[in-house]
mmCIF file of C-alpha atoms in Angstrom:
data_model
loop_
_atom_site.group_PDB
_atom_site.id
_atom_site.type_symbol
_atom_site.label_atom_id
_atom_site.label_comp_id
_atom_site.label_asym_id
_atom_site.label_seq_id
_atom_site.Cartn_x
_atom_site.Cartn_y
_atom_site.Cartn_z
ATOM 1 C CA MET A 1 -6.106 -1.164 -12.312
ATOM 2 C CA ARG A 2 -6.210 -4.762 -11.730
ATOM 3 C CA ASN A 3 -4.397 -6.212 -8.539
ATOM 4 C CA ARG A 4 -4.203 -9.873 -8.589
ATOM 5 C CA TRP A 5 -3.306 -9.731 -4.740
ATOM 6 C CA TRP A 6 -6.383 -7.719 -4.091
ATOM 7 C CA GLY A 7 -8.982 -10.062 -5.519
ATOM 8 C CA LEU A 8 -8.655 -8.834 -9.167
ATOM 9 C CA ARG A 9 -10.592 -5.749 -7.841
ATOM 10 C CA MET A 10 -13.769 -8.107 -8.198
ATOM 11 C CA LEU A 11 -17.095 -6.776 -6.889
ATOM 12 C CA GLY A 12 -19.644 -9.789 -6.049
ATOM 13 C CA ALA A 13 -23.280 -9.780 -5.964
ATOM 14 C CA GLY A 14 -23.623 -10.211 -2.310
ATOM 15 C CA ALA A 15 -20.201 -8.326 -1.254
ATOM 16 C CA LEU A 16 -21.812 -4.792 -1.031
ATOM 17 C CA LEU A 17 -23.649 -3.135 1.610
ATOM 18 C CA CYS A 18 -24.456 0.572 1.446
ATOM 19 C CA SER A 19 -27.395 1.706 3.666
ATOM 20 C CA ALA A 20 -27.137 5.402 4.741
ATOM 21 C CA MET A 21 -28.023 3.900 8.238
ATOM 22 C CA ALA A 22 -24.223 2.739 7.966
ATOM 23 C CA TRP A 23 -23.318 6.404 8.521
ATOM 24 C CA GLY A 24 -26.217 8.548 9.433
ATOM 25 C CA ALA A 25 -26.349 12.273 9.646
ATOM 26 C CA HIS A 26 -22.395 12.614 10.794
ATOM 27 C CA GLY A 27 -21.231 10.773 7.506
ATOM 28 C CA GLU A 28 -23.593 13.482 5.438
ATOM 29 C CA ARG A 29 -21.555 16.289 7.262
ATOM 30 C CA SER A 30 -18.174 14.356 6.212
ATOM 31 C CA VAL A 31 -19.107 14.221 2.884
ATOM 32 C CA VAL A 32 -20.069 17.672 2.378
ATOM 33 C CA GLU A 33 -16.672 18.713 4.269
ATOM 34 C CA ALA A 34 -14.656 16.445 1.993
ATOM 35 C CA ARG A 35 -16.178 17.977 -1.125
ATOM 36 C CA ARG A 36 -15.849 21.541 0.201
ATOM 37 C CA GLY A 37 -12.252 20.697 0.918
ATOM 38 C CA LEU A 38 -9.970 24.116 1.320
ATOM 39 C CA THR A 39 -10.940 27.424 1.589
ATOM 40 C CA GLN A 40 -10.232 29.639 -1.135
ATOM 41 C CA ASP A 41 -7.538 31.335 0.870
ATOM 42 C CA GLU A 42 -5.935 27.824 1.649
ATOM 43 C CA ALA A 43 -6.466 26.735 -1.902
ATOM 44 C CA GLN A 44 -4.317 29.295 -3.514
ATOM 45 C CA GLY A 45 -1.461 28.623 -1.445
ATOM 46 C CA ALA A 46 -1.885 24.720 -1.526
ATOM 47 C CA ARG A 47 0.410 22.251 -3.620
ATOM 48 C CA ARG A 48 -0.486 18.789 -4.693
ATOM 49 C CA SER A 49 0.582 16.542 -1.834
ATOM 50 C CA ILE A 50 1.454 12.904 -1.213
ATOM 51 C CA ALA A 51 2.232 10.432 1.648
ATOM 52 C CA ILE A 52 4.489 7.327 0.776
ATOM 53 C CA THR A 53 3.731 3.958 2.220
ATOM 54 C CA VAL A 54 5.914 0.921 1.427
ATOM 55 C CA ASP A 55 4.359 -2.520 2.176
ATOM 56 C CA ASP A 56 5.960 -5.866 2.992
ATOM 57 C CA LEU A 57 9.165 -4.936 5.014
ATOM 58 C CA PRO A 58 11.547 -6.521 5.604
ATOM 59 C CA GLY A 59 11.300 -7.375 1.924
ATOM 60 C CA ALA A 60 8.672 -7.919 -0.845
ATOM 61 C CA LEU A 61 10.368 -11.128 -3.103
ATOM 62 C CA PRO A 62 9.294 -11.657 -6.623
ATOM 63 C CA GLY A 63 7.123 -14.620 -7.269
ATOM 64 C CA ASP A 64 6.036 -15.318 -3.685
ATOM 65 C CA ASP A 65 4.473 -13.182 -1.042
ATOM 66 C CA PHE A 66 5.465 -15.156 1.652
ATOM 67 C CA ALA A 67 9.227 -15.982 0.908
ATOM 68 C CA TYR A 68 11.550 -14.984 3.842
ATOM 69 C CA GLY A 69 14.140 -14.091 1.087
ATOM 70 C CA GLU A 70 18.207 -13.959 1.404
ATOM 71 C CA LEU A 71 19.587 -11.413 3.898
ATOM 72 C CA LYS A 72 22.239 -10.117 1.814
ATOM 73 C CA GLU A 73 19.290 -9.425 -0.750
ATOM 74 C CA LEU A 74 16.888 -7.819 1.964
ATOM 75 C CA GLN A 75 19.851 -5.735 3.357
ATOM 76 C CA LYS A 76 20.334 -4.270 -0.053
ATOM 77 C CA ILE A 77 16.949 -3.344 -0.621
ATOM 78 C CA ASN A 78 16.475 -1.753 3.069
ATOM 79 C CA ARG A 79 19.240 0.517 2.512
ATOM 80 C CA GLY A 80 18.442 1.499 -0.954
ATOM 81 C CA ILE A 81 14.687 2.458 -0.130
ATOM 82 C CA PRO A 82 15.243 4.520 2.655
ATOM 83 C CA ALA A 83 17.998 6.051 0.936
ATOM 84 C CA ALA A 84 15.872 7.154 -1.679
ATOM 85 C CA LEU A 85 13.558 8.594 0.784
ATOM 86 C CA LYS A 86 15.598 10.506 2.752
ATOM 87 C CA ALA A 87 17.336 12.165 -0.284
ATOM 88 C CA HIS A 88 13.923 13.557 -1.382
ATOM 89 C CA HIS A 89 13.012 14.490 1.971
ATOM 90 C CA ALA A 90 10.008 12.099 1.948
ATOM 91 C CA TRP A 91 8.530 11.295 5.059
ATOM 92 C CA ALA A 92 7.307 7.368 4.686
ATOM 93 C CA ILE A 93 6.000 4.762 6.664
ATOM 94 C CA GLY A 94 7.047 1.064 6.281
ATOM 95 C CA PHE A 95 4.734 -1.684 6.928
ATOM 96 C CA VAL A 96 5.846 -4.862 8.737
ATOM 97 C CA ASN A 97 5.263 -8.716 8.449
ATOM 98 C CA GLU A 98 7.256 -9.964 11.396
ATOM 99 C CA ARG A 99 7.074 -13.471 10.282
ATOM 100 C CA LYS A 100 9.756 -12.912 7.762
ATOM 101 C CA LEU A 101 11.754 -11.858 10.884
ATOM 102 C CA GLN A 102 11.770 -15.293 12.278
ATOM 103 C CA VAL A 103 14.820 -16.958 10.487
ATOM 104 C CA GLN A 104 16.810 -19.117 12.832
ATOM 105 C CA GLY A 105 20.573 -17.505 13.437
ATOM 106 C CA GLU A 106 19.426 -14.205 11.425
ATOM 107 C CA ARG A 107 16.624 -12.631 13.857
ATOM 108 C CA ASP A 108 18.954 -9.882 14.867
ATOM 109 C CA ALA A 109 20.015 -9.138 11.756
ATOM 110 C CA ARG A 110 16.654 -9.009 10.285
ATOM 111 C CA ALA A 111 15.354 -6.695 13.039
ATOM 112 C CA GLU A 112 18.297 -4.394 12.090
ATOM 113 C CA LEU A 113 16.721 -3.916 8.811
ATOM 114 C CA LEU A 114 13.676 -2.471 10.433
ATOM 115 C CA GLN A 115 16.416 -0.418 12.371
ATOM 116 C CA MET A 116 17.388 0.835 9.214
ATOM 117 C CA TRP A 117 14.218 2.500 8.530
ATOM 118 C CA LEU A 118 14.079 4.246 12.184
ATOM 119 C CA ASP A 119 17.754 5.504 11.576
ATOM 120 C CA ALA A 120 16.661 7.314 8.222
ATOM 121 C CA GLY A 121 14.043 9.188 10.539
ATOM 122 C CA LEU A 122 11.050 7.165 8.985
ATOM 123 C CA TRP A 123 8.102 5.334 10.623
ATOM 124 C CA LEU A 124 7.192 1.801 10.995
ATOM 125 C CA GLY A 125 3.523 0.091 10.951
ATOM 126 C CA ASN A 126 1.980 -3.131 11.180
ATOM 127 C CA HIS A 127 1.064 -5.192 8.235
ATOM 128 C CA ASN A 128 -0.131 -8.176 10.165
ATOM 129 C CA TYR A 129 2.276 -10.946 11.085
ATOM 130 C CA ALA A 130 1.821 -13.530 8.531
ATOM 131 C CA HIS A 131 0.219 -11.164 5.777
ATOM 132 C CA ASP A 132 -2.748 -12.877 6.131
ATOM 133 C CA ASP A 133 -5.703 -12.539 3.634
ATOM 134 C CA PHE A 134 -8.936 -11.289 5.383
ATOM 135 C CA SER A 135 -11.108 -12.468 2.795
ATOM 136 C CA ASN A 136 -10.147 -16.215 3.813
ATOM 137 C CA THR A 137 -8.926 -15.737 7.431
ATOM 138 C CA ALA A 138 -11.158 -16.068 10.321
ATOM 139 C CA LEU A 139 -11.564 -12.730 12.754
ATOM 140 C CA GLN A 140 -10.033 -14.469 15.818
ATOM 141 C CA LYS A 141 -6.782 -15.338 13.893
ATOM 142 C CA TYR A 142 -6.606 -11.991 11.763
ATOM 143 C CA GLU A 143 -6.665 -10.304 15.327
ATOM 144 C CA ASP A 144 -4.086 -12.260 16.802
ATOM 145 C CA ASP A 145 -1.730 -12.129 14.071
ATOM 146 C CA LEU A 146 -2.019 -8.132 14.428
ATOM 147 C CA ILE A 147 -0.928 -8.748 17.969
ATOM 148 C CA ARG A 148 1.909 -11.154 16.940
ATOM 149 C CA GLY A 149 3.210 -8.624 14.348
ATOM 150 C CA GLU A 150 3.465 -6.072 17.079
ATOM 151 C CA VAL A 151 6.487 -7.670 19.035
ATOM 152 C CA VAL A 152 9.427 -6.800 17.366
ATOM 153 C CA THR A 153 8.424 -3.669 15.645
ATOM 154 C CA GLU A 154 6.869 -1.857 18.995
ATOM 155 C CA ALA A 155 10.171 -2.660 20.819
ATOM 156 C CA LEU A 156 12.186 -0.766 18.167
ATOM 157 C CA LEU A 157 9.379 2.066 17.862
ATOM 158 C CA LYS A 158 9.715 2.449 21.871
ATOM 159 C CA THR A 159 13.323 2.717 21.815
ATOM 160 C CA ALA A 160 12.975 5.614 19.074
ATOM 161 C CA GLY A 161 10.166 7.206 21.570
ATOM 162 C CA GLN A 162 7.457 5.930 19.052
ATOM 163 C CA SER A 163 4.733 3.632 19.214
ATOM 164 C CA GLU A 164 2.474 1.319 16.735
ATOM 165 C CA LYS A 165 -0.238 3.961 15.250
ATOM 166 C CA TYR A 166 -1.044 2.420 11.689
ATOM 167 C CA PHE A 167 -2.466 -0.888 10.318
ATOM 168 C CA ARG A 168 -2.155 -1.847 6.748
ATOM 169 C CA HIS A 169 -4.758 -4.491 5.765
ATOM 170 C CA PRO A 170 -2.870 -7.034 3.680
ATOM 171 C CA TYR A 171 -4.008 -7.086 0.158
ATOM 172 C CA LEU A 172 -6.619 -4.078 0.961
ATOM 173 C CA ASN A 173 -8.959 -6.686 2.014
ATOM 174 C CA THR A 174 -10.973 -5.075 5.084
ATOM 175 C CA GLY A 175 -13.695 -7.760 5.569
ATOM 176 C CA MET A 176 -15.918 -9.711 3.570
ATOM 177 C CA THR A 177 -19.082 -8.763 5.586
ATOM 178 C CA MET A 178 -20.053 -5.477 7.333
ATOM 179 C CA GLU A 179 -20.019 -7.706 10.699
ATOM 180 C CA VAL A 180 -16.561 -8.717 10.316
ATOM 181 C CA LYS A 181 -15.569 -5.436 9.110
ATOM 182 C CA ALA A 182 -17.060 -3.648 12.286
ATOM 183 C CA ALA A 183 -16.014 -6.109 14.664
ATOM 184 C CA PHE A 184 -12.166 -5.802 13.382
ATOM 185 C CA ASP A 185 -12.490 -1.850 13.344
ATOM 186 C CA ALA A 186 -13.535 -1.801 16.879
ATOM 187 C CA PHE A 187 -10.688 -4.212 17.764
ATOM 188 C CA LEU A 188 -8.342 -1.774 16.204
ATOM 189 C CA LYS A 189 -9.457 1.012 17.934
ATOM 190 C CA GLU A 190 -9.223 -0.467 21.014
ATOM 191 C CA ARG A 191 -5.530 -0.797 20.389
ATOM 192 C CA GLY A 192 -4.887 2.599 19.252
ATOM 193 C CA TYR A 193 -4.350 1.866 15.702
ATOM 194 C CA THR A 194 -5.928 3.914 12.648
ATOM 195 C CA ILE A 195 -6.253 2.445 9.337
ATOM 196 C CA ALA A 196 -3.799 3.282 6.446
ATOM 197 C CA PRO A 197 -5.837 3.664 3.457
ATOM 198 C CA VAL A 198 -4.467 3.868 -0.329
ATOM 199 C CA THR A 199 -5.570 5.613 -3.218
ATOM 200 C CA ILE A 200 -2.930 5.117 -5.474
ATOM 201 C CA GLU A 201 -1.117 1.756 -6.314
ATOM 202 C CA ASP A 202 1.493 1.367 -9.213
ATOM 203 C CA ALA A 203 1.301 -2.509 -9.786
ATOM 204 C CA ASP A 204 5.111 -2.391 -8.575
ATOM 205 C CA TYR A 205 4.682 -6.020 -7.563
ATOM 206 C CA VAL A 206 3.951 -6.841 -11.346
ATOM 207 C CA PHE A 207 7.069 -5.100 -12.457
ATOM 208 C CA ASN A 208 9.168 -6.528 -9.588
ATOM 209 C CA ASP A 209 8.640 -9.963 -10.772
ATOM 210 C CA ALA A 210 9.253 -9.153 -14.561
ATOM 211 C CA LEU A 211 12.480 -7.359 -13.406
ATOM 212 C CA ALA A 212 13.535 -10.513 -11.526
ATOM 213 C CA HIS A 213 12.514 -12.780 -14.291
ATOM 214 C CA ALA A 214 15.046 -10.593 -16.627
ATOM 215 C CA VAL A 215 17.880 -10.580 -14.267
ATOM 216 C CA GLU A 216 17.585 -14.810 -13.838
ATOM 217 C CA LYS A 217 17.575 -14.944 -17.632
ATOM 218 C CA LYS A 218 20.529 -12.548 -17.718
ATOM 219 C CA ASP A 219 18.242 -10.264 -20.363
ATOM 220 C CA LYS A 220 19.830 -6.750 -19.893
ATOM 221 C CA LYS A 221 17.242 -5.396 -22.548
ATOM 222 C CA MET A 222 14.104 -6.729 -20.882
ATOM 223 C CA ALA A 223 15.193 -5.533 -17.643
ATOM 224 C CA ALA A 224 16.030 -2.093 -18.835
ATOM 225 C CA LYS A 225 12.587 -2.437 -20.792
ATOM 226 C CA THR A 226 10.970 -3.245 -17.227
ATOM 227 C CA LYS A 227 12.023 -0.702 -15.496
ATOM 228 C CA LYS A 228 11.177 1.907 -18.199
ATOM 229 C CA GLU A 229 7.737 0.970 -18.687
ATOM 230 C CA TYR A 230 7.217 0.985 -14.949
ATOM 231 C CA LEU A 231 8.064 4.351 -14.724
ATOM 232 C CA GLU A 232 5.820 5.102 -17.623
ATOM 233 C CA TYR A 233 2.924 3.351 -15.513
ATOM 234 C CA VAL A 234 3.575 5.454 -12.758
ATOM 235 C CA ASP A 235 2.288 8.882 -14.773
ATOM 236 C CA THR A 236 -0.542 6.758 -16.206
ATOM 237 C CA VAL A 237 -2.016 5.580 -12.599
ATOM 238 C CA PHE A 238 -1.136 9.350 -11.375
ATOM 239 C CA ASP A 239 -3.157 11.064 -14.532
ATOM 240 C CA TYR A 240 -6.072 8.346 -13.424
ATOM 241 C CA ALA A 241 -6.080 9.311 -9.971
ATOM 242 C CA GLU A 242 -5.672 12.952 -10.188
ATOM 243 C CA LYS A 243 -8.619 13.045 -12.843
ATOM 244 C CA GLU A 244 -10.968 10.789 -9.898
ATOM 245 C CA SER A 245 -9.919 13.547 -7.175
ATOM 246 C CA ALA A 246 -10.991 16.256 -9.464
ATOM 247 C CA GLU A 247 -14.083 14.744 -10.497
ATOM 248 C CA MET A 248 -15.244 13.063 -6.804
ATOM 249 C CA PHE A 249 -13.918 16.419 -4.816
ATOM 250 C CA GLY A 250 -13.522 19.069 -7.217
ATOM 251 C CA ARG A 251 -9.980 19.386 -5.948
ATOM 252 C CA GLN A 252 -6.525 17.476 -5.647
ATOM 253 C CA ILE A 253 -6.819 15.547 -2.445
ATOM 254 C CA PRO A 254 -3.573 14.374 -0.628
ATOM 255 C CA GLN A 255 -2.648 11.004 -2.067
ATOM 256 C CA ILE A 256 -1.454 8.260 -0.282
ATOM 257 C CA LEU A 257 0.880 5.889 -2.404
ATOM 258 C CA LEU A 258 1.357 2.145 -1.937
ATOM 259 C CA VAL A 259 4.722 0.722 -3.078
ATOM 260 C CA HIS A 260 6.366 -2.360 -1.785
ATOM 261 C CA ASP A 261 9.992 -2.958 -0.332
ATOM 262 C CA ASN A 262 11.390 -5.067 -3.244
ATOM 263 C CA ALA A 263 14.242 -4.749 -5.623
ATOM 264 C CA LEU A 264 12.398 -2.689 -8.170
ATOM 265 C CA ASN A 265 12.047 0.201 -5.862
ATOM 266 C CA THR A 266 15.892 0.068 -4.919
ATOM 267 C CA GLU A 267 16.482 0.750 -8.351
ATOM 268 C CA CYS A 268 13.425 3.217 -9.705
ATOM 269 C CA LEU A 269 12.390 4.875 -6.203
ATOM 270 C CA ASP A 270 14.817 7.724 -7.057
ATOM 271 C CA ALA A 271 13.530 8.233 -10.174
ATOM 272 C CA LEU A 272 9.768 7.763 -9.463
ATOM 273 C CA LEU A 273 10.139 10.557 -6.557
ATOM 274 C CA GLU A 274 11.699 12.851 -8.804
ATOM 275 C CA LYS A 275 8.634 12.119 -11.367
ATOM 276 C CA LEU A 276 6.401 13.143 -8.467
ATOM 277 C CA GLU A 277 8.287 16.243 -7.755
ATOM 278 C CA LYS A 278 7.931 17.233 -11.449
ATOM 279 C CA ARG A 279 4.371 16.560 -11.066
ATOM 280 C CA GLY A 280 4.009 19.503 -8.367
ATOM 281 C CA TYR A 281 3.894 16.982 -5.414
ATOM 282 C CA LYS A 282 5.100 17.585 -1.776
ATOM 283 C CA PHE A 283 5.862 14.799 0.426
ATOM 284 C CA VAL A 284 3.793 14.691 3.402
ATOM 285 C CA SER A 285 3.469 12.607 6.546
ATOM 286 C CA LEU A 286 0.543 10.077 6.580
ATOM 287 C CA ASP A 287 -0.738 12.193 9.627
ATOM 288 C CA THR A 288 -0.789 15.313 7.455
ATOM 289 C CA ALA A 289 -2.755 13.378 4.441
ATOM 290 C CA LEU A 290 -5.725 12.156 6.795
ATOM 291 C CA SER A 291 -5.949 15.254 8.083
ATOM 292 C CA ASP A 292 -7.968 16.356 5.026
ATOM 293 C CA PRO A 293 -11.798 16.289 4.864
ATOM 294 C CA ALA A 294 -11.933 13.626 2.127
ATOM 295 C CA TYR A 295 -10.526 11.136 4.473
ATOM 296 C CA ALA A 296 -13.585 11.389 6.939
ATOM 297 C CA THR A 297 -15.455 9.990 3.803
ATOM 298 C CA PRO A 298 -17.321 7.150 4.977
ATOM 299 C CA ASP A 299 -16.040 3.657 3.723
ATOM 300 C CA LEU A 300 -19.531 1.782 3.132
ATOM 301 C CA TYR A 301 -17.733 -0.727 0.893
ATOM 302 C CA VAL A 302 -17.640 -4.537 1.725
ATOM 303 C CA GLY A 303 -15.818 -7.150 -0.588
ATOM 304 C CA THR A 304 -12.143 -8.132 -1.890
ATOM 305 C CA GLY A 305 -9.533 -4.835 -1.622
ATOM 306 C CA ILE A 306 -9.611 -1.988 -3.524
ATOM 307 C CA LEU A 307 -8.748 1.682 -3.526
ATOM 308 C CA TRP A 308 -10.246 4.037 -1.163
ATOM 309 C CA MET A 309 -11.124 6.322 -3.868
ATOM 310 C CA ASP A 310 -13.332 3.486 -5.312
ATOM 311 C CA ARG A 311 -14.874 2.868 -1.813
ATOM 312 C CA TRP A 312 -15.628 6.644 -1.210
ATOM 313 C CA LYS A 313 -17.739 6.349 -4.168
ATOM 314 C CA LEU A 314 -20.807 4.535 -2.588
ATOM 315 C CA ALA A 315 -20.887 7.519 0.207
ATOM 316 C CA LEU A 316 -20.612 10.292 -2.415
ATOM 317 C CA GLY A 317 -23.694 8.596 -4.584
ATOM 318 C CA MET A 318 -21.368 7.687 -7.526
ATOM 319 C CA LYS A 319 -21.119 4.754 -9.570
ATOM 320 C CA LEU A 320 -18.678 2.117 -8.512
ATOM 321 C CA ASP A 321 -17.310 0.672 -11.861
ATOM 322 C CA LEU A 322 -14.260 -1.558 -11.401
ATOM 323 C CA SER A 323 -13.493 -2.105 -14.989
ATOM 324 C CA LYS A 324 -12.209 1.525 -15.103
ATOM 325 C CA GLY A 325 -8.791 2.301 -14.490
ATOM 326 C CA PRO A 326 -5.283 1.525 -16.149
ATOM 327 C CA GLU A 327 -3.835 -1.824 -16.455
ATOM 328 C CA PRO A 328 -0.029 -2.659 -16.596
ATOM 329 C CA PRO A 329 1.189 -3.830 -19.891
ATOM 330 C CA GLY A 330 0.193 -7.169 -20.820
ATOM 331 C CA TRP A 331 3.781 -8.751 -21.348
ATOM 332 C CA ALA A 332 4.463 -7.900 -17.782
ATOM 333 C CA GLU A 333 1.239 -9.429 -16.423
ATOM 334 C CA GLN A 334 1.964 -12.601 -18.129
ATOM 335 C CA ILE A 335 5.400 -13.160 -16.505
ATOM 336 C CA PHE A 336 4.085 -12.157 -13.202
ATOM 337 C CA GLU A 337 0.832 -14.590 -13.572
ATOM 338 C CA GLN A 338 3.504 -17.646 -14.932
ATOM 339 C CA MET A 339 6.060 -16.728 -12.025
ATOM 340 C CA ARG A 340 3.485 -16.842 -9.384
ATOM 341 C CA LYS A 341 2.211 -20.320 -10.581
ATOM 342 C CA GLU A 342 5.475 -21.682 -10.590
ATOM 343 C CA ARG A 343 6.849 -20.507 -7.307
ATOM 344 C CA GLN A 344 3.603 -21.556 -5.445
ATOM 345 C CA LYS A 345 4.302 -25.155 -6.751
ATOM 346 C CA GLU A 346 7.837 -25.122 -5.076
#
């Protein structure tokens, strides 16, 4: 499950610290509790559950993580995705990069894109002002950009009777040394934030670039192929995650899915959510998912961004092998790589 945004899931020789002293007896109890999971009575009545999280509001554009995007296109995206979530009664949280709100003459209209999520009964979270990569950003700037990324979102949440609660690390990079990671974790705690982990991602950013390429080429056949193979890949990554959950915890834990606020999901999210319903999933809040004992498992991983089920393997005494896991189709990866290369030159 390679993710170019998250450092290709590489594990450097000096990037891993896993001393038992980092979590101690409390961590041991957490692991036991996570593996024990539900009582027998609870398990008999339990269904699979999942929390939906959406990154890069007010819009993840093809080819460039940092593009502001055209307002008209962003309005289409931020009408379509909340509408699909609401139609399936799927509680979700959208993580905001406030830098993308700062377009002269459009600030109010772009703030209204976030309001669409609140009006649909959804939540907003902090995804760092500028989508900084913590693997190459100084701690002080990373902290400053978290605060800078609160301004508009917090005001909108306050009006809705809410407040900032969750932070999602861009690229899932949580710090390249244990010292830096611990310092930022303490900073988050001081400001009342909880980290929003991810247990499943479906490479929608790869397929979104492929879809944009097809649209630009006016290739309807490729566009249809992209959407079809994206939804097939969703099944592949869920098969893998469910197998991992059973092996690690002896049960199906509540999953946390990461998708992006993009054109692909404007067209495909309804079908994706229907697919999850057919797999037996109930949509739950992030609060509910995180209340499961599995999420108390210590995160002892240091390095470029990877999913939490991989991170937990260190605390569970399991082998961490990042070469495992499904990959998006090669043709889509090729388009993704080429588009990123070309648009970074612009």
